[in-house]
mmCIF file with all atom_site columns, C-alpha atoms in Angstrom:
data_model
loop_
_atom_site.group_PDB
_atom_site.id
_atom_site.type_symbol
_atom_site.label_atom_id
_atom_site.label_alt_id
_atom_site.label_comp_id
_atom_site.label_asym_id
_atom_site.label_entity_id
_atom_site.label_seq_id
_atom_site.pdbx_PDB_ins_code
_atom_site.Cartn_x
_atom_site.Cartn_y
_atom_site.Cartn_z
_atom_site.occupancy
_atom_site.B_iso_or_equiv
_atom_site.pdbx_formal_charge
_atom_site.auth_seq_id
_atom_site.auth_comp_id
_atom_site.auth_asym_id
_atom_site.auth_atom_id
_atom_site.pdbx_PDB_model_num
ATOM 1   C CA . LEU A 1 1   ? 107.557 86.560  95.387 1.00 0.00 ? 1   LEU A CA 1
ATOM 2   C CA . CYS A 1 2   ? 107.556 90.311  95.803 1.00 0.00 ? 2   CYS A CA 1
ATOM 3   C CA . ASP A 1 3   ? 105.049 93.016  96.591 1.00 0.00 ? 3   ASP A CA 1
ATOM 4   C CA . GLY A 1 4   ? 106.742 95.979  94.903 1.00 0.00 ? 4   GLY A CA 1
ATOM 5   C CA . ALA A 1 5   ? 108.423 97.081  91.705 1.00 0.00 ? 5   ALA A CA 1
ATOM 6   C CA . LEU A 1 6   ? 111.226 99.562  91.115 1.00 0.00 ? 6   LEU A CA 1
ATOM 7   C CA . ILE A 1 7   ? 110.500 101.687 88.055 1.00 0.00 ? 7   ILE A CA 1
ATOM 8   C CA . VAL A 1 8   ? 113.929 102.977 86.963 1.00 0.00 ? 8   VAL A CA 1
ATOM 9   C CA . VAL A 1 9   ? 113.960 105.962 84.594 1.00 0.00 ? 9   VAL A CA 1
ATOM 10  C CA . ASP A 1 10  ? 117.084 107.601 83.174 1.00 0.00 ? 10  ASP A CA 1
ATOM 11  C CA . VAL A 1 11  ? 116.584 111.350 83.723 1.00 0.00 ? 11  VAL A CA 1
ATOM 12  C CA . LEU A 1 12  ? 118.090 112.290 80.354 1.00 0.00 ? 12  LEU A CA 1
ATOM 13  C CA . GLU A 1 13  ? 116.444 109.629 78.210 1.00 0.00 ? 13  GLU A CA 1
ATOM 14  C CA . GLY A 1 14  ? 113.098 109.819 79.998 1.00 0.00 ? 14  GLY A CA 1
ATOM 15  C CA . ILE A 1 15  ? 110.330 107.322 79.373 1.00 0.00 ? 15  ILE A CA 1
ATOM 16  C CA . CYS A 1 16  ? 111.351 104.604 76.923 1.00 0.00 ? 16  CYS A CA 1
ATOM 17  C CA . THR A 1 17  ? 109.550 101.580 75.555 1.00 0.00 ? 17  THR A CA 1
ATOM 18  C CA . GLN A 1 18  ? 110.987 99.466  78.367 1.00 0.00 ? 18  GLN A CA 1
ATOM 19  C CA . THR A 1 19  ? 109.592 101.897 80.975 1.00 0.00 ? 19  THR A CA 1
ATOM 20  C CA . HIS A 1 20  ? 106.151 101.506 79.445 1.00 0.00 ? 20  HIS A CA 1
ATOM 21  C CA . ALA A 1 21  ? 106.469 97.701  79.509 1.00 0.00 ? 21  ALA A CA 1
ATOM 22  C CA . VAL A 1 22  ? 107.676 97.603  83.134 1.00 0.00 ? 22  VAL A CA 1
ATOM 23  C CA . LEU A 1 23  ? 104.873 99.914  84.317 1.00 0.00 ? 23  LEU A CA 1
ATOM 24  C CA . TYR A 1 24  ? 102.298 97.810  82.508 1.00 0.00 ? 24  TYR A CA 1
ATOM 25  C CA . LYS A 1 25  ? 103.649 94.533  83.922 1.00 0.00 ? 25  LYS A CA 1
ATOM 26  C CA . ALA A 1 26  ? 103.810 95.939  87.461 1.00 0.00 ? 26  ALA A CA 1
ATOM 27  C CA . LEU A 1 27  ? 100.219 97.144  87.168 1.00 0.00 ? 27  LEU A CA 1
ATOM 28  C CA . ARG A 1 28  ? 99.018  93.797  85.834 1.00 0.00 ? 28  ARG A CA 1
ATOM 29  C CA . GLU A 1 29  ? 100.760 92.012  88.717 1.00 0.00 ? 29  GLU A CA 1
ATOM 30  C CA . ARG A 1 30  ? 99.265  94.506  91.227 1.00 0.00 ? 30  ARG A CA 1
ATOM 31  C CA . LEU A 1 31  ? 102.716 95.433  92.552 1.00 0.00 ? 31  LEU A CA 1
ATOM 32  C CA . ARG A 1 32  ? 103.346 98.584  94.534 1.00 0.00 ? 32  ARG A CA 1
ATOM 33  C CA . PRO A 1 33  ? 105.511 100.895 92.378 1.00 0.00 ? 33  PRO A CA 1
ATOM 34  C CA . CYS A 1 34  ? 108.524 102.935 93.467 1.00 0.00 ? 34  CYS A CA 1
ATOM 35  C CA . LEU A 1 35  ? 109.933 105.392 90.922 1.00 0.00 ? 35  LEU A CA 1
ATOM 36  C CA . VAL A 1 36  ? 113.743 105.605 90.780 1.00 0.00 ? 36  VAL A CA 1
ATOM 37  C CA . LEU A 1 37  ? 115.295 108.499 88.881 1.00 0.00 ? 37  LEU A CA 1
ATOM 38  C CA . ASN A 1 38  ? 118.663 107.284 87.632 1.00 0.00 ? 38  ASN A CA 1
ATOM 39  C CA . LYS A 1 39  ? 121.751 109.280 86.575 1.00 0.00 ? 39  LYS A CA 1
ATOM 40  C CA . ILE A 1 40  ? 120.637 112.577 88.100 1.00 0.00 ? 40  ILE A CA 1
ATOM 41  C CA . ASP A 1 41  ? 124.261 113.760 88.156 1.00 0.00 ? 41  ASP A CA 1
ATOM 42  C CA . ARG A 1 42  ? 124.203 113.932 84.346 1.00 0.00 ? 42  ARG A CA 1
ATOM 43  C CA . LEU A 1 43  ? 121.843 116.920 84.557 1.00 0.00 ? 43  LEU A CA 1
ATOM 44  C CA . ALA A 1 44  ? 124.663 119.020 85.999 1.00 0.00 ? 44  ALA A CA 1
ATOM 45  C CA . LEU A 1 45  ? 127.679 117.327 84.400 1.00 0.00 ? 45  LEU A CA 1
ATOM 46  C CA . GLU A 1 46  ? 126.530 116.794 80.819 1.00 0.00 ? 46  GLU A CA 1
ATOM 47  C CA . MET A 1 47  ? 123.605 119.176 80.354 1.00 0.00 ? 47  MET A CA 1
ATOM 48  C CA . GLN A 1 48  ? 125.050 121.767 82.740 1.00 0.00 ? 48  GLN A CA 1
ATOM 49  C CA . LEU A 1 49  ? 121.630 122.697 84.085 1.00 0.00 ? 49  LEU A CA 1
ATOM 50  C CA . SER A 1 50  ? 121.247 125.032 87.025 1.00 0.00 ? 50  SER A CA 1
ATOM 51  C CA . THR A 1 51  ? 119.519 123.691 90.117 1.00 0.00 ? 51  THR A CA 1
ATOM 52  C CA . VAL A 1 52  ? 116.272 125.408 89.128 1.00 0.00 ? 52  VAL A CA 1
ATOM 53  C CA . GLU A 1 53  ? 116.450 124.039 85.575 1.00 0.00 ? 53  GLU A CA 1
ATOM 54  C CA . ALA A 1 54  ? 117.234 120.555 86.907 1.00 0.00 ? 54  ALA A CA 1
ATOM 55  C CA . PHE A 1 55  ? 114.267 120.783 89.286 1.00 0.00 ? 55  PHE A CA 1
ATOM 56  C CA . HIS A 1 56  ? 111.914 121.692 86.426 1.00 0.00 ? 56  HIS A CA 1
ATOM 57  C CA . HIS A 1 57  ? 113.360 118.920 84.250 1.00 0.00 ? 57  HIS A CA 1
ATOM 58  C CA . LEU A 1 58  ? 112.791 116.338 87.002 1.00 0.00 ? 58  LEU A CA 1
ATOM 59  C CA . ARG A 1 59  ? 109.304 117.683 87.677 1.00 0.00 ? 59  ARG A CA 1
ATOM 60  C CA . ARG A 1 60  ? 108.343 117.323 83.990 1.00 0.00 ? 60  ARG A CA 1
ATOM 61  C CA . LEU A 1 61  ? 109.749 113.796 83.975 1.00 0.00 ? 61  LEU A CA 1
ATOM 62  C CA . ILE A 1 62  ? 107.667 112.799 87.005 1.00 0.00 ? 62  ILE A CA 1
ATOM 63  C CA . GLU A 1 63  ? 104.586 114.370 85.395 1.00 0.00 ? 63  GLU A CA 1
ATOM 64  C CA . ASN A 1 64  ? 105.222 112.296 82.249 1.00 0.00 ? 64  ASN A CA 1
ATOM 65  C CA . VAL A 1 65  ? 105.580 109.094 84.273 1.00 0.00 ? 65  VAL A CA 1
ATOM 66  C CA . ASN A 1 66  ? 102.358 109.947 86.152 1.00 0.00 ? 66  ASN A CA 1
ATOM 67  C CA . ALA A 1 67  ? 100.550 110.550 82.855 1.00 0.00 ? 67  ALA A CA 1
ATOM 68  C CA . LEU A 1 68  ? 101.681 107.175 81.519 1.00 0.00 ? 68  LEU A CA 1
ATOM 69  C CA . ALA A 1 69  ? 100.764 105.411 84.762 1.00 0.00 ? 69  ALA A CA 1
ATOM 70  C CA . PHE A 1 70  ? 97.338  107.082 84.768 1.00 0.00 ? 70  PHE A CA 1
ATOM 71  C CA . THR A 1 71  ? 96.693  106.049 81.160 1.00 0.00 ? 71  THR A CA 1
ATOM 72  C CA . LEU A 1 72  ? 97.674  102.442 81.857 1.00 0.00 ? 72  LEU A CA 1
ATOM 73  C CA . LEU A 1 73  ? 95.672  102.353 85.086 1.00 0.00 ? 73  LEU A CA 1
ATOM 74  C CA . ASN A 1 74  ? 92.610  103.873 83.448 1.00 0.00 ? 74  ASN A CA 1
ATOM 75  C CA . SER A 1 75  ? 92.668  101.358 80.587 1.00 0.00 ? 75  SER A CA 1
ATOM 76  C CA . GLU A 1 76  ? 93.238  98.444  82.985 1.00 0.00 ? 76  GLU A CA 1
ATOM 77  C CA . LEU A 1 77  ? 90.359  99.436  85.250 1.00 0.00 ? 77  LEU A CA 1
ATOM 78  C CA . LEU A 1 78  ? 88.017  100.094 82.352 1.00 0.00 ? 78  LEU A CA 1
ATOM 79  C CA . LEU A 1 79  ? 88.635  96.539  81.170 1.00 0.00 ? 79  LEU A CA 1
ATOM 80  C CA . GLN A 1 80  ? 87.406  95.273  84.539 1.00 0.00 ? 80  GLN A CA 1
ATOM 81  C CA . ILE A 1 81  ? 84.183  97.252  84.591 1.00 0.00 ? 81  ILE A CA 1
ATOM 82  C CA . ASP A 1 82  ? 80.939  95.448  83.773 1.00 0.00 ? 82  ASP A CA 1
ATOM 83  C CA . GLU A 1 83  ? 78.991  96.412  80.673 1.00 0.00 ? 83  GLU A CA 1
ATOM 84  C CA . ASP A 1 84  ? 76.512  98.356  82.825 1.00 0.00 ? 84  ASP A CA 1
ATOM 85  C CA . GLU A 1 85  ? 79.238  100.557 84.221 1.00 0.00 ? 85  GLU A CA 1
ATOM 86  C CA . ARG A 1 86  ? 81.000  101.166 80.908 1.00 0.00 ? 86  ARG A CA 1
ATOM 87  C CA . GLN A 1 87  ? 79.552  104.668 80.711 1.00 0.00 ? 87  GLN A CA 1
ATOM 88  C CA . ARG A 1 88  ? 82.245  105.804 83.135 1.00 0.00 ? 88  ARG A CA 1
ATOM 89  C CA . ASP A 1 89  ? 85.015  107.234 80.946 1.00 0.00 ? 89  ASP A CA 1
ATOM 90  C CA . HIS A 1 90  ? 87.515  108.308 83.588 1.00 0.00 ? 90  HIS A CA 1
ATOM 91  C CA . LEU A 1 91  ? 88.765  107.431 87.060 1.00 0.00 ? 91  LEU A CA 1
ATOM 92  C CA . SER A 1 92  ? 87.318  109.043 90.131 1.00 0.00 ? 92  SER A CA 1
ATOM 93  C CA . ASP A 1 93  ? 89.618  110.714 92.635 1.00 0.00 ? 93  ASP A CA 1
ATOM 94  C CA . GLU A 1 94  ? 88.548  108.135 95.231 1.00 0.00 ? 94  GLU A CA 1
ATOM 95  C CA . GLU A 1 95  ? 90.022  105.224 93.254 1.00 0.00 ? 95  GLU A CA 1
ATOM 96  C CA . PRO A 1 96  ? 92.571  103.575 95.630 1.00 0.00 ? 96  PRO A CA 1
ATOM 97  C CA . MET A 1 97  ? 94.841  102.400 92.805 1.00 0.00 ? 97  MET A CA 1
ATOM 98  C CA . LEU A 1 98  ? 95.116  105.986 91.539 1.00 0.00 ? 98  LEU A CA 1
ATOM 99  C CA . SER A 1 99  ? 96.760  107.205 94.738 1.00 0.00 ? 99  SER A CA 1
ATOM 100 C CA . LEU A 1 100 ? 99.049  104.167 94.783 1.00 0.00 ? 100 LEU A CA 1
ATOM 101 C CA . TRP A 1 101 ? 100.151 104.754 91.186 1.00 0.00 ? 101 TRP A CA 1
ATOM 102 C CA . THR A 1 102 ? 100.698 108.527 91.398 1.00 0.00 ? 102 THR A CA 1
ATOM 103 C CA . PHE A 1 103 ? 104.361 109.309 92.006 1.00 0.00 ? 103 PHE A CA 1
ATOM 104 C CA . SER A 1 104 ? 105.345 112.207 94.239 1.00 0.00 ? 104 SER A CA 1
ATOM 105 C CA . PRO A 1 105 ? 108.366 113.030 96.409 1.00 0.00 ? 105 PRO A CA 1
ATOM 106 C CA . ASP A 1 106 ? 105.916 113.928 99.182 1.00 0.00 ? 106 ASP A CA 1
ATOM 107 C CA . LYS A 1 107 ? 104.627 110.357 99.190 1.00 0.00 ? 107 LYS A CA 1
ATOM 108 C CA . GLY A 1 108 ? 108.119 108.872 99.185 1.00 0.00 ? 108 GLY A CA 1
ATOM 109 C CA . ASN A 1 109 ? 107.507 106.698 96.168 1.00 0.00 ? 109 ASN A CA 1
#
C-alpha cells in the first residue's frame, strides 16, 4: 500500500493522455500527489531556451497540470455532493483537497 503518487510529466511533451489517467486514478484513490518534471535538460539542449524562457515554459506547464487537477478534483467532489448542495458550481478556497492537489515549488510538491 502507498499514500502518495508521483505524477511524472515530460517537460517537452507536456500533459498527455497518460498524465490525465494517472492524475484521475491518484485522485480516486485519495493519494497525495507529487509532480515530477522529467527531462528538464532538454529545454536547454534541444530547444536551446534561455533560463528565463525555460522558467516561463516550466511555469506554464505547472499551470496546465494545476488546471487539469482542479478540473478533475472539481468533478470528483461535485459527484459526492448531495442533491441539496448541487447548486454549488465551483470549489471554495477552503476545500482541503484543493490545497493538496495544487502543485507549487513553494509547497515542495
